[in-house]
Amino acid sequence: MHLKLNGQVNGDLLIQEETVFLGGSVTGDIEAAKIVVQEKCEFDGRLVADALVIMGHVKGECVSNEIFLKDKSVTEATLHSNDVKIEIGAQLGGSIKNLDNANGLDKSIKK
């Protein structure tokens, strides 16, 4: 398991197998194979993962091969991905950019 965390966690950071679960208030940069932002989580920063599931509130930047915005999520971020799924009820206040054309981003997430 590879986890890179640069920031502050005031809540829960649970790691199970290859998945990082975020809860509470989290600020900073997180890089892992899979990240799940739980319903009551407030995240501000940069998330980098192969798969990213957002159920809570995210501000900042997300870089992932797959991004799932669940029905009660609030995302105020720039999403860099080639595969974004948005459920009915999810709120997106940001932009979606193609991962292949992401300039200046860590390309290690690309397949």
PDB file of C-alpha atoms in Angstrom:
ATOM      1  CA  MET A   1       0.000   0.000   0.000  1.00  0.00           C
ATOM      2  CA  HIS A   2       1.268   3.403  -0.962  1.00  0.00           C
ATOM      3  CA  LEU A   3      -0.115   6.417   0.930  1.00  0.00           C
ATOM      4  CA  LYS A   4       1.210   9.938   0.728  1.00  0.00           C
ATOM      5  CA  LEU A   5      -0.323  12.516   3.113  1.00  0.00           C
ATOM      6  CA  ASN A   6       0.775  16.113   3.423  1.00  0.00           C
ATOM      7  CA  GLY A   7      -1.623  18.110   5.568  1.00  0.00           C
ATOM      8  CA  GLN A   8      -3.860  17.915   8.624  1.00  0.00           C
ATOM      9  CA  VAL A   9      -6.582  15.460   9.659  1.00  0.00           C
ATOM     10  CA  ASN A  10      -9.158  16.472  12.283  1.00  0.00           C
ATOM     11  CA  GLY A  11     -11.337  13.405  12.051  1.00  0.00           C
ATOM     12  CA  ASP A  12     -10.876   9.914  10.691  1.00  0.00           C
ATOM     13  CA  LEU A  13      -8.287   8.481   8.349  1.00  0.00           C
ATOM     14  CA  LEU A  14      -9.042   4.786   7.952  1.00  0.00           C
ATOM     15  CA  ILE A  15      -6.949   2.564   5.711  1.00  0.00           C
ATOM     16  CA  GLN A  16      -8.301  -0.838   4.661  1.00  0.00           C
ATOM     17  CA  GLU A  17      -6.305  -2.826   2.129  1.00  0.00           C
ATOM     18  CA  GLU A  18      -5.721  -0.397  -0.767  1.00  0.00           C
ATOM     19  CA  THR A  19      -8.459   2.109   0.188  1.00  0.00           C
ATOM     20  CA  VAL A  20      -8.157   5.311   2.252  1.00  0.00           C
ATOM     21  CA  PHE A  21     -11.414   6.460   3.900  1.00  0.00           C
ATOM     22  CA  LEU A  22     -11.605  10.138   4.907  1.00  0.00           C
ATOM     23  CA  GLY A  23     -13.941  11.496   7.570  1.00  0.00           C
ATOM     24  CA  GLY A  24     -14.165  14.724   9.545  1.00  0.00           C
ATOM     25  CA  SER A  25     -12.152  17.752   8.443  1.00  0.00           C
ATOM     26  CA  VAL A  26      -9.133  17.030   6.258  1.00  0.00           C
ATOM     27  CA  THR A  27      -6.806  19.589   4.680  1.00  0.00           C
ATOM     28  CA  GLY A  28      -3.833  18.854   2.460  1.00  0.00           C
ATOM     29  CA  ASP A  29      -2.713  16.520  -0.295  1.00  0.00           C
ATOM     30  CA  ILE A  30      -3.461  12.792  -0.341  1.00  0.00           C
ATOM     31  CA  GLU A  31      -2.231  10.217  -2.828  1.00  0.00           C
ATOM     32  CA  ALA A  32      -3.353   6.574  -2.671  1.00  0.00           C
ATOM     33  CA  ALA A  33      -4.644   3.738  -4.870  1.00  0.00           C
ATOM     34  CA  LYS A  34      -8.290   4.411  -3.899  1.00  0.00           C
ATOM     35  CA  ILE A  35      -9.745   7.262  -1.850  1.00  0.00           C
ATOM     36  CA  VAL A  36     -13.272   7.475  -0.424  1.00  0.00           C
ATOM     37  CA  VAL A  37     -14.432  10.847   0.932  1.00  0.00           C
ATOM     38  CA  GLN A  38     -17.212   9.882   3.338  1.00  0.00           C
ATOM     39  CA  GLU A  39     -20.547  11.713   3.660  1.00  0.00           C
ATOM     40  CA  LYS A  40     -19.685  13.928   6.628  1.00  0.00           C
ATOM     41  CA  CYS A  41     -16.146  14.693   5.454  1.00  0.00           C
ATOM     42  CA  GLU A  42     -14.998  18.210   4.547  1.00  0.00           C
ATOM     43  CA  PHE A  43     -11.849  17.979   2.410  1.00  0.00           C
ATOM     44  CA  ASP A  44      -9.786  20.900   1.121  1.00  0.00           C
ATOM     45  CA  GLY A  45      -6.707  20.199  -0.979  1.00  0.00           C
ATOM     46  CA  ARG A  46      -5.539  17.796  -3.672  1.00  0.00           C
ATOM     47  CA  LEU A  47      -6.586  14.161  -4.087  1.00  0.00           C
ATOM     48  CA  VAL A  48      -4.665  11.817  -6.409  1.00  0.00           C
ATOM     49  CA  ALA A  49      -5.856   8.216  -6.863  1.00  0.00           C
ATOM     50  CA  ASP A  50      -6.570   5.486  -9.386  1.00  0.00           C
ATOM     51  CA  ALA A  51     -10.203   5.568  -8.169  1.00  0.00           C
ATOM     52  CA  LEU A  52     -11.887   8.366  -6.220  1.00  0.00           C
ATOM     53  CA  VAL A  53     -15.352   8.221  -4.613  1.00  0.00           C
ATOM     54  CA  ILE A  54     -16.787  11.483  -3.290  1.00  0.00           C
ATOM     55  CA  MET A  55     -19.752  11.313  -0.917  1.00  0.00           C
ATOM     56  CA  GLY A  56     -18.917  14.405   1.171  1.00  0.00           C
ATOM     57  CA  HIS A  57     -17.689  17.947   0.477  1.00  0.00           C
ATOM     58  CA  VAL A  58     -14.494  18.439  -1.547  1.00  0.00           C
ATOM     59  CA  LYS A  59     -12.723  21.692  -2.461  1.00  0.00           C
ATOM     60  CA  GLY A  60      -9.540  21.893  -4.480  1.00  0.00           C
ATOM     61  CA  GLU A  61      -8.256  19.529  -7.143  1.00  0.00           C
ATOM     62  CA  CYS A  62      -8.869  15.852  -7.920  1.00  0.00           C
ATOM     63  CA  VAL A  63      -6.749  13.731 -10.267  1.00  0.00           C
ATOM     64  CA  SER A  64      -7.967  10.195 -10.930  1.00  0.00           C
ATOM     65  CA  ASN A  65      -8.572   7.608 -13.628  1.00  0.00           C
ATOM     66  CA  GLU A  66     -12.145   7.200 -12.303  1.00  0.00           C
ATOM     67  CA  ILE A  67     -14.152   9.708 -10.280  1.00  0.00           C
ATOM     68  CA  PHE A  68     -17.556   8.914  -8.783  1.00  0.00           C
ATOM     69  CA  LEU A  69     -19.675  11.800  -7.431  1.00  0.00           C
ATOM     70  CA  LYS A  70     -22.359  10.261  -5.218  1.00  0.00           C
ATOM     71  CA  ASP A  71     -25.884  11.669  -4.814  1.00  0.00           C
ATOM     72  CA  LYS A  72     -25.301  13.838  -1.705  1.00  0.00           C
ATOM     73  CA  SER A  73     -21.801  15.022  -2.576  1.00  0.00           C
ATOM     74  CA  VAL A  74     -20.740  18.644  -3.004  1.00  0.00           C
ATOM     75  CA  THR A  75     -17.654  19.117  -5.163  1.00  0.00           C
ATOM     76  CA  GLU A  76     -16.071  22.542  -5.653  1.00  0.00           C
ATOM     77  CA  ALA A  77     -12.982  21.389  -7.478  1.00  0.00           C
ATOM     78  CA  THR A  78     -11.191  20.954 -10.753  1.00  0.00           C
ATOM     79  CA  LEU A  79     -11.543  17.304 -11.751  1.00  0.00           C
ATOM     80  CA  HIS A  80      -8.843  15.797 -13.987  1.00  0.00           C
ATOM     81  CA  SER A  81     -10.137  12.461 -15.284  1.00  0.00           C
ATOM     82  CA  ASN A  82     -11.202  10.577 -18.392  1.00  0.00           C
ATOM     83  CA  ASP A  83     -14.051   8.828 -16.536  1.00  0.00           C
ATOM     84  CA  VAL A  84     -16.397  10.872 -14.310  1.00  0.00           C
ATOM     85  CA  LYS A  85     -19.719   9.478 -13.121  1.00  0.00           C
ATOM     86  CA  ILE A  86     -22.179  11.905 -11.509  1.00  0.00           C
ATOM     87  CA  GLU A  87     -25.244  10.596  -9.691  1.00  0.00           C
ATOM     88  CA  ILE A  88     -28.518  12.538  -9.610  1.00  0.00           C
ATOM     89  CA  GLY A  89     -28.393  14.877  -6.619  1.00  0.00           C
ATOM     90  CA  ALA A  90     -24.632  15.398  -6.664  1.00  0.00           C
ATOM     91  CA  GLN A  91     -23.532  19.037  -6.810  1.00  0.00           C
ATOM     92  CA  LEU A  92     -20.561  20.036  -8.971  1.00  0.00           C
ATOM     93  CA  GLY A  93     -19.264  23.592  -8.823  1.00  0.00           C
ATOM     94  CA  GLY A  94     -16.011  23.346 -10.693  1.00  0.00           C
ATOM     95  CA  SER A  95     -14.685  21.998 -13.938  1.00  0.00           C
ATOM     96  CA  ILE A  96     -13.873  18.666 -15.539  1.00  0.00           C
ATOM     97  CA  LYS A  97     -10.707  18.365 -17.590  1.00  0.00           C
ATOM     98  CA  ASN A  98      -9.378  15.486 -19.644  1.00  0.00           C
ATOM     99  CA  LEU A  99      -6.629  13.645 -17.778  1.00  0.00           C
ATOM    100  CA  ASP A 100      -4.637  13.176 -20.996  1.00  0.00           C
ATOM    101  CA  ASN A 101      -4.339  16.942 -21.437  1.00  0.00           C
ATOM    102  CA  ALA A 102      -3.570  17.817 -17.808  1.00  0.00           C
ATOM    103  CA  ASN A 103      -0.502  20.029 -17.983  1.00  0.00           C
ATOM    104  CA  GLY A 104       1.823  20.228 -15.010  1.00  0.00           C
ATOM    105  CA  LEU A 105       0.177  17.362 -13.132  1.00  0.00           C
ATOM    106  CA  ASP A 106       1.844  14.225 -11.875  1.00  0.00           C
ATOM    107  CA  LYS A 107       1.405  11.792 -14.748  1.00  0.00           C
ATOM    108  CA  SER A 108       2.005   8.728 -12.542  1.00  0.00           C
ATOM    109  CA  ILE A 109      -1.747   8.312 -12.096  1.00  0.00           C
ATOM    110  CA  LYS A 110      -2.270   7.733 -15.807  1.00  0.00           C
ATOM    111  CA  LYS A 111      -2.631   4.160 -16.978  1.00  0.00           C
TER     112      LYS A 111
END
